[in-house]
Amino acid sequence: MNDYLQKAYCMDQTVRIYAANTTNTVKHAQEIFNMWPTSCSALGRVLTIAAIMSCTYKNDDYLTIKVLGDGPIGKIYVGANDGKVRGFCENPGIQLTYQNQKLAVDLGVGHGMLEVIKDLHMRQPFSSSIELISGGIAEDFTYYFTKSEQIPSSVGLGVSFDENDKVKAAGGFLIQVMPGCKEESIKKLEDKLANLKSCAEMIDLGYTPEDIINEITDGDYQLLETKEIKYECTCSKERFEKGLRSLGKDELLSILNEDHKAEINCNFCNKKYIFSESDLKNIIEKL
Ligand SMILES: [Zn+2]
């Protein structure tokens, strides 16, 4: 089954819930980067919240998320638009666990900043940064929404692995309280969230987005639209050619004379682009 997001309302339409299954998306990321569980769990969580957030904006708005931690996983970069996501972390080979064998994603990410950049096609992209309060990603985004977007929110994210350290399931949810939500509704939701199974547990048990929504709302919800989620890169040879052109004539001539070609790997999908001798000559001629 394809990954998808399910949107729903509850509490008389004053609370919005987005729940997503991102298993295939995170599996794909693990395959292309050969990721170990702690790195994969961190990137998978960011990919999941990015996919969810991108479905809360208009179709062509572009979202960039940077998790700039000082832990061994290094920096995490994710881009998303309209349910399509791509991303990478600096060190895909990190495996860090607590004594109880749980993945230490927070230690892997470390301290630092979370930066969210939204290109809404206005003159300046909207950019906002907060300090990472946990490194566990879900808590950091809960804090981001409340602090930067002034929307009281709750975020749950989870990636689970099988006995061979391969992604078994991934997904998450975002709950947003709209203005006009009654105090008693908020209280009810808070009580529910305090006693809820952890998102990682629900994901591991194979909950669908609808199951997650059902669990959070005790069955009192109204389903809205669904949206497909997938890993999709936006790279192209043209885009990398632009990058090469920006190196300038002298640099390109020296690449041409020394290597006779240029090989570029896309950070986001690991695809290799090769610019042959004649490609390079063409680019230089046009400069
Ligand atoms: Zn790519």
PDB file of C-alpha atoms in Angstrom, residues 84-265:
ATOM      1  CA  LYS A  84       6.497  14.642  -1.711  1.00  0.00           C
ATOM      2  CA  VAL A  85       9.621  14.600   0.471  1.00  0.00           C
ATOM      3  CA  ARG A  86      13.357  14.167   0.192  1.00  0.00           C
ATOM      4  CA  GLY A  87      16.181  14.521   2.684  1.00  0.00           C
ATOM      5  CA  PHE A  88      19.456  13.324   4.102  1.00  0.00           C
ATOM      6  CA  CYS A  89      21.585  13.428   7.222  1.00  0.00           C
ATOM      7  CA  GLU A  90      25.331  13.969   7.326  1.00  0.00           C
ATOM      8  CA  ASN A  91      26.160  10.642   8.990  1.00  0.00           C
ATOM      9  CA  PRO A  92      23.869   7.786   7.927  1.00  0.00           C
ATOM     10  CA  GLY A  93      25.880   5.154   9.827  1.00  0.00           C
ATOM     11  CA  ILE A  94      25.025   6.053  13.421  1.00  0.00           C
ATOM     12  CA  GLN A  95      23.728   3.387  15.773  1.00  0.00           C
ATOM     13  CA  LEU A  96      23.274   4.715  19.281  1.00  0.00           C
ATOM     14  CA  THR A  97      21.064   3.092  21.909  1.00  0.00           C
ATOM     15  CA  TYR A  98      20.218   3.486  25.557  1.00  0.00           C
ATOM     16  CA  GLN A  99      20.859   0.611  27.964  1.00  0.00           C
ATOM     17  CA  ASN A 100      17.261  -0.528  27.486  1.00  0.00           C
ATOM     18  CA  GLN A 101      18.035  -0.932  23.757  1.00  0.00           C
ATOM     19  CA  LYS A 102      15.804   1.992  22.749  1.00  0.00           C
ATOM     20  CA  LEU A 103      17.286   4.149  20.008  1.00  0.00           C
ATOM     21  CA  ALA A 104      18.895   7.296  21.411  1.00  0.00           C
ATOM     22  CA  VAL A 105      17.729   9.636  18.643  1.00  0.00           C
ATOM     23  CA  ASP A 106      17.939  12.670  20.950  1.00  0.00           C
ATOM     24  CA  LEU A 107      21.603  11.959  21.738  1.00  0.00           C
ATOM     25  CA  GLY A 108      22.294  11.297  18.061  1.00  0.00           C
ATOM     26  CA  VAL A 109      20.834  14.672  17.053  1.00  0.00           C
ATOM     27  CA  GLY A 110      22.222  16.623  20.006  1.00  0.00           C
ATOM     28  CA  HIS A 111      21.804  20.293  20.822  1.00  0.00           C
ATOM     29  CA  GLY A 112      21.406  23.078  18.305  1.00  0.00           C
ATOM     30  CA  MET A 113      18.766  24.745  16.183  1.00  0.00           C
ATOM     31  CA  LEU A 114      15.707  23.771  14.190  1.00  0.00           C
ATOM     32  CA  GLU A 115      15.128  25.941  11.151  1.00  0.00           C
ATOM     33  CA  VAL A 116      11.929  25.930   9.090  1.00  0.00           C
ATOM     34  CA  ILE A 117      11.861  27.799   5.785  1.00  0.00           C
ATOM     35  CA  LYS A 118       8.610  28.156   3.864  1.00  0.00           C
ATOM     36  CA  ASP A 119       8.692  29.452   0.335  1.00  0.00           C
ATOM     37  CA  LEU A 120       5.166  30.708  -0.183  1.00  0.00           C
ATOM     38  CA  HIS A 121       6.144  32.448  -3.429  1.00  0.00           C
ATOM     39  CA  MET A 122       6.230  35.865  -1.853  1.00  0.00           C
ATOM     40  CA  ARG A 123       9.204  38.152  -2.192  1.00  0.00           C
ATOM     41  CA  GLN A 124      11.016  36.660   0.816  1.00  0.00           C
ATOM     42  CA  PRO A 125      10.667  33.069   2.034  1.00  0.00           C
ATOM     43  CA  PHE A 126       9.358  32.847   5.584  1.00  0.00           C
ATOM     44  CA  SER A 127      12.039  31.531   7.900  1.00  0.00           C
ATOM     45  CA  SER A 128      11.873  30.706  11.576  1.00  0.00           C
ATOM     46  CA  SER A 129      14.342  29.090  13.985  1.00  0.00           C
ATOM     47  CA  ILE A 130      14.023  27.697  17.460  1.00  0.00           C
ATOM     48  CA  GLU A 131      16.443  25.958  19.751  1.00  0.00           C
ATOM     49  CA  LEU A 132      16.187  22.159  19.800  1.00  0.00           C
ATOM     50  CA  ILE A 133      14.639  21.399  23.177  1.00  0.00           C
ATOM     51  CA  SER A 134      15.104  17.618  23.059  1.00  0.00           C
ATOM     52  CA  GLY A 135      16.624  16.371  19.795  1.00  0.00           C
ATOM     53  CA  GLY A 136      13.921  13.705  19.723  1.00  0.00           C
ATOM     54  CA  ILE A 137      12.267  15.651  16.843  1.00  0.00           C
ATOM     55  CA  ALA A 138       8.581  15.259  17.860  1.00  0.00           C
ATOM     56  CA  GLU A 139       9.017  17.369  21.026  1.00  0.00           C
ATOM     57  CA  ASP A 140      11.052  19.898  19.059  1.00  0.00           C
ATOM     58  CA  PHE A 141       8.287  20.343  16.480  1.00  0.00           C
ATOM     59  CA  THR A 142       5.588  20.535  19.156  1.00  0.00           C
ATOM     60  CA  TYR A 143       7.605  23.418  20.616  1.00  0.00           C
ATOM     61  CA  TYR A 144       8.154  24.946  17.149  1.00  0.00           C
ATOM     62  CA  PHE A 145       4.420  25.102  16.340  1.00  0.00           C
ATOM     63  CA  THR A 146       3.503  26.546  19.701  1.00  0.00           C
ATOM     64  CA  LYS A 147       6.342  29.066  19.819  1.00  0.00           C
ATOM     65  CA  SER A 148       6.879  30.082  16.172  1.00  0.00           C
ATOM     66  CA  GLU A 149       3.490  29.567  14.587  1.00  0.00           C
ATOM     67  CA  GLN A 150       1.470  30.253  17.750  1.00  0.00           C
ATOM     68  CA  ILE A 151      -0.667  27.176  17.141  1.00  0.00           C
ATOM     69  CA  PRO A 152      -1.015  24.949  20.213  1.00  0.00           C
ATOM     70  CA  SER A 153      -0.012  21.580  18.782  1.00  0.00           C
ATOM     71  CA  SER A 154       1.045  18.076  19.568  1.00  0.00           C
ATOM     72  CA  VAL A 155       3.351  16.030  17.369  1.00  0.00           C
ATOM     73  CA  GLY A 156       3.962  12.284  17.508  1.00  0.00           C
ATOM     74  CA  LEU A 157       6.495  10.556  15.276  1.00  0.00           C
ATOM     75  CA  GLY A 158       7.820   7.020  15.116  1.00  0.00           C
ATOM     76  CA  VAL A 159       9.989   4.670  13.086  1.00  0.00           C
ATOM     77  CA  SER A 160      10.253   1.000  14.021  1.00  0.00           C
ATOM     78  CA  PHE A 161      12.748  -1.611  12.811  1.00  0.00           C
ATOM     79  CA  ASP A 162      12.708  -5.364  12.294  1.00  0.00           C
ATOM     80  CA  GLU A 163      15.305  -7.794  13.689  1.00  0.00           C
ATOM     81  CA  ASN A 164      17.587  -7.076  10.705  1.00  0.00           C
ATOM     82  CA  ASP A 165      17.599  -3.323  11.449  1.00  0.00           C
ATOM     83  CA  LYS A 166      15.420  -2.647   8.408  1.00  0.00           C
ATOM     84  CA  VAL A 167      12.517  -0.185   8.615  1.00  0.00           C
ATOM     85  CA  LYS A 168       9.369  -2.042   9.605  1.00  0.00           C
ATOM     86  CA  ALA A 169       6.970   0.882   9.913  1.00  0.00           C
ATOM     87  CA  ALA A 170       7.005   4.683  10.079  1.00  0.00           C
ATOM     88  CA  GLY A 171       4.462   7.411  10.577  1.00  0.00           C
ATOM     89  CA  GLY A 172       3.211  10.193  12.777  1.00  0.00           C
ATOM     90  CA  PHE A 173       0.564  12.722  13.618  1.00  0.00           C
ATOM     91  CA  LEU A 174       0.092  16.449  14.059  1.00  0.00           C
ATOM     92  CA  ILE A 175      -2.759  17.790  16.189  1.00  0.00           C
ATOM     93  CA  GLN A 176      -3.544  21.504  15.955  1.00  0.00           C
ATOM     94  CA  VAL A 177      -5.942  23.421  18.155  1.00  0.00           C
ATOM     95  CA  MET A 178      -7.789  26.164  16.296  1.00  0.00           C
ATOM     96  CA  PRO A 179      -8.965  29.443  17.789  1.00  0.00           C
ATOM     97  CA  GLY A 180     -12.398  29.015  19.359  1.00  0.00           C
ATOM     98  CA  CYS A 181     -11.653  25.588  20.772  1.00  0.00           C
ATOM     99  CA  LYS A 182     -13.407  25.216  24.151  1.00  0.00           C
ATOM    100  CA  GLU A 183     -11.312  24.824  27.329  1.00  0.00           C
ATOM    101  CA  GLU A 184     -13.090  21.570  28.142  1.00  0.00           C
ATOM    102  CA  SER A 185     -12.241  20.195  24.689  1.00  0.00           C
ATOM    103  CA  ILE A 186      -8.570  21.038  25.196  1.00  0.00           C
ATOM    104  CA  LYS A 187      -8.640  19.414  28.629  1.00  0.00           C
ATOM    105  CA  LYS A 188     -10.251  16.281  27.208  1.00  0.00           C
ATOM    106  CA  LEU A 189      -7.616  16.099  24.450  1.00  0.00           C
ATOM    107  CA  GLU A 190      -4.760  16.636  26.907  1.00  0.00           C
ATOM    108  CA  ASP A 191      -6.053  13.835  29.158  1.00  0.00           C
ATOM    109  CA  LYS A 192      -6.343  11.591  26.148  1.00  0.00           C
ATOM    110  CA  LEU A 193      -2.814  12.401  24.934  1.00  0.00           C
ATOM    111  CA  ALA A 194      -1.344  11.830  28.400  1.00  0.00           C
ATOM    112  CA  ASN A 195      -2.661   8.268  28.397  1.00  0.00           C
ATOM    113  CA  LEU A 196      -2.187   7.514  24.725  1.00  0.00           C
ATOM    114  CA  LYS A 197       0.078   4.741  23.480  1.00  0.00           C
ATOM    115  CA  SER A 198       3.275   6.305  22.193  1.00  0.00           C
ATOM    116  CA  CYS A 199       3.297   7.069  18.503  1.00  0.00           C
ATOM    117  CA  ALA A 200       6.223   4.680  18.030  1.00  0.00           C
ATOM    118  CA  GLU A 201       4.171   1.941  19.685  1.00  0.00           C
ATOM    119  CA  MET A 202       1.139   2.586  17.454  1.00  0.00           C
ATOM    120  CA  ILE A 203       3.353   2.601  14.373  1.00  0.00           C
ATOM    121  CA  ASP A 204       5.043  -0.625  15.468  1.00  0.00           C
ATOM    122  CA  LEU A 205       1.626  -2.250  15.975  1.00  0.00           C
ATOM    123  CA  GLY A 206       0.785  -1.396  12.358  1.00  0.00           C
ATOM    124  CA  TYR A 207      -1.809   1.320  13.020  1.00  0.00           C
ATOM    125  CA  THR A 208      -3.152   3.014   9.886  1.00  0.00           C
ATOM    126  CA  PRO A 209      -3.601   6.822   9.875  1.00  0.00           C
ATOM    127  CA  GLU A 210      -7.312   6.242  10.547  1.00  0.00           C
ATOM    128  CA  ASP A 211      -6.462   3.976  13.514  1.00  0.00           C
ATOM    129  CA  ILE A 212      -4.240   6.708  14.970  1.00  0.00           C
ATOM    130  CA  ILE A 213      -6.999   9.312  14.572  1.00  0.00           C
ATOM    131  CA  ASN A 214      -9.496   6.904  16.119  1.00  0.00           C
ATOM    132  CA  GLU A 215      -7.193   6.290  19.082  1.00  0.00           C
ATOM    133  CA  ILE A 216      -6.614  10.017  19.706  1.00  0.00           C
ATOM    134  CA  THR A 217     -10.284  11.013  19.421  1.00  0.00           C
ATOM    135  CA  ASP A 218     -11.952   7.961  20.982  1.00  0.00           C
ATOM    136  CA  GLY A 219     -13.814   7.508  17.735  1.00  0.00           C
ATOM    137  CA  ASP A 220     -15.320  10.996  17.714  1.00  0.00           C
ATOM    138  CA  TYR A 221     -13.982  12.443  14.465  1.00  0.00           C
ATOM    139  CA  GLN A 222     -14.859  13.495  10.967  1.00  0.00           C
ATOM    140  CA  LEU A 223     -12.575  12.380   8.133  1.00  0.00           C
ATOM    141  CA  LEU A 224     -11.524  14.949   5.534  1.00  0.00           C
ATOM    142  CA  GLU A 225      -9.240  14.430   2.549  1.00  0.00           C
ATOM    143  CA  THR A 226      -6.376  11.980   2.089  1.00  0.00           C
ATOM    144  CA  LYS A 227      -3.146  12.756   0.307  1.00  0.00           C
ATOM    145  CA  GLU A 228      -0.446  10.512  -1.134  1.00  0.00           C
ATOM    146  CA  ILE A 229       3.001  10.742   0.453  1.00  0.00           C
ATOM    147  CA  LYS A 230       6.176   9.612  -1.273  1.00  0.00           C
ATOM    148  CA  TYR A 231       9.908  10.067  -1.501  1.00  0.00           C
ATOM    149  CA  GLU A 232      10.588  12.071  -4.610  1.00  0.00           C
ATOM    150  CA  CYS A 233      13.626  14.128  -5.510  1.00  0.00           C
ATOM    151  CA  THR A 234      13.454  17.277  -7.596  1.00  0.00           C
ATOM    152  CA  CYS A 235      16.982  17.061  -9.005  1.00  0.00           C
ATOM    153  CA  SER A 236      17.806  17.157 -12.711  1.00  0.00           C
ATOM    154  CA  LYS A 237      20.858  17.441 -14.923  1.00  0.00           C
ATOM    155  CA  GLU A 238      19.832  21.017 -15.782  1.00  0.00           C
ATOM    156  CA  ARG A 239      19.837  21.962 -12.119  1.00  0.00           C
ATOM    157  CA  PHE A 240      23.364  20.617 -11.614  1.00  0.00           C
ATOM    158  CA  GLU A 241      24.497  22.303 -14.826  1.00  0.00           C
ATOM    159  CA  LYS A 242      23.447  25.582 -13.252  1.00  0.00           C
ATOM    160  CA  GLY A 243      25.611  24.709 -10.253  1.00  0.00           C
ATOM    161  CA  LEU A 244      28.576  23.948 -12.515  1.00  0.00           C
ATOM    162  CA  ARG A 245      28.151  27.240 -14.382  1.00  0.00           C
ATOM    163  CA  SER A 246      28.329  29.079 -11.079  1.00  0.00           C
ATOM    164  CA  LEU A 247      31.856  27.706 -10.538  1.00  0.00           C
ATOM    165  CA  GLY A 248      33.114  30.014 -13.293  1.00  0.00           C
ATOM    166  CA  LYS A 249      35.198  29.510 -16.409  1.00  0.00           C
ATOM    167  CA  ASP A 250      38.639  29.012 -14.790  1.00  0.00           C
ATOM    168  CA  GLU A 251      37.436  26.346 -12.385  1.00  0.00           C
ATOM    169  CA  LEU A 252      35.554  24.526 -15.156  1.00  0.00           C
ATOM    170  CA  LEU A 253      38.585  24.643 -17.463  1.00  0.00           C
ATOM    171  CA  SER A 254      40.732  23.069 -14.796  1.00  0.00           C
ATOM    172  CA  ILE A 255      38.137  20.306 -14.217  1.00  0.00           C
ATOM    173  CA  LEU A 256      38.056  19.757 -17.985  1.00  0.00           C
ATOM    174  CA  ASN A 257      41.853  19.551 -18.275  1.00  0.00           C
ATOM    175  CA  GLU A 258      42.433  17.435 -15.171  1.00  0.00           C
ATOM    176  CA  ASP A 259      39.436  15.087 -14.957  1.00  0.00           C
ATOM    177  CA  HIS A 260      37.923  15.340 -18.469  1.00  0.00           C
ATOM    178  CA  LYS A 261      34.501  14.974 -16.869  1.00  0.00           C
ATOM    179  CA  ALA A 262      32.527  15.962 -13.775  1.00  0.00           C
ATOM    180  CA  GLU A 263      30.600  13.563 -11.585  1.00  0.00           C
ATOM    181  CA  ILE A 264      28.023  14.941  -9.186  1.00  0.00           C
ATOM    182  CA  ASN A 265      25.990  12.992  -6.651  1.00  0.00           C
TER     183      ASN A 265
END
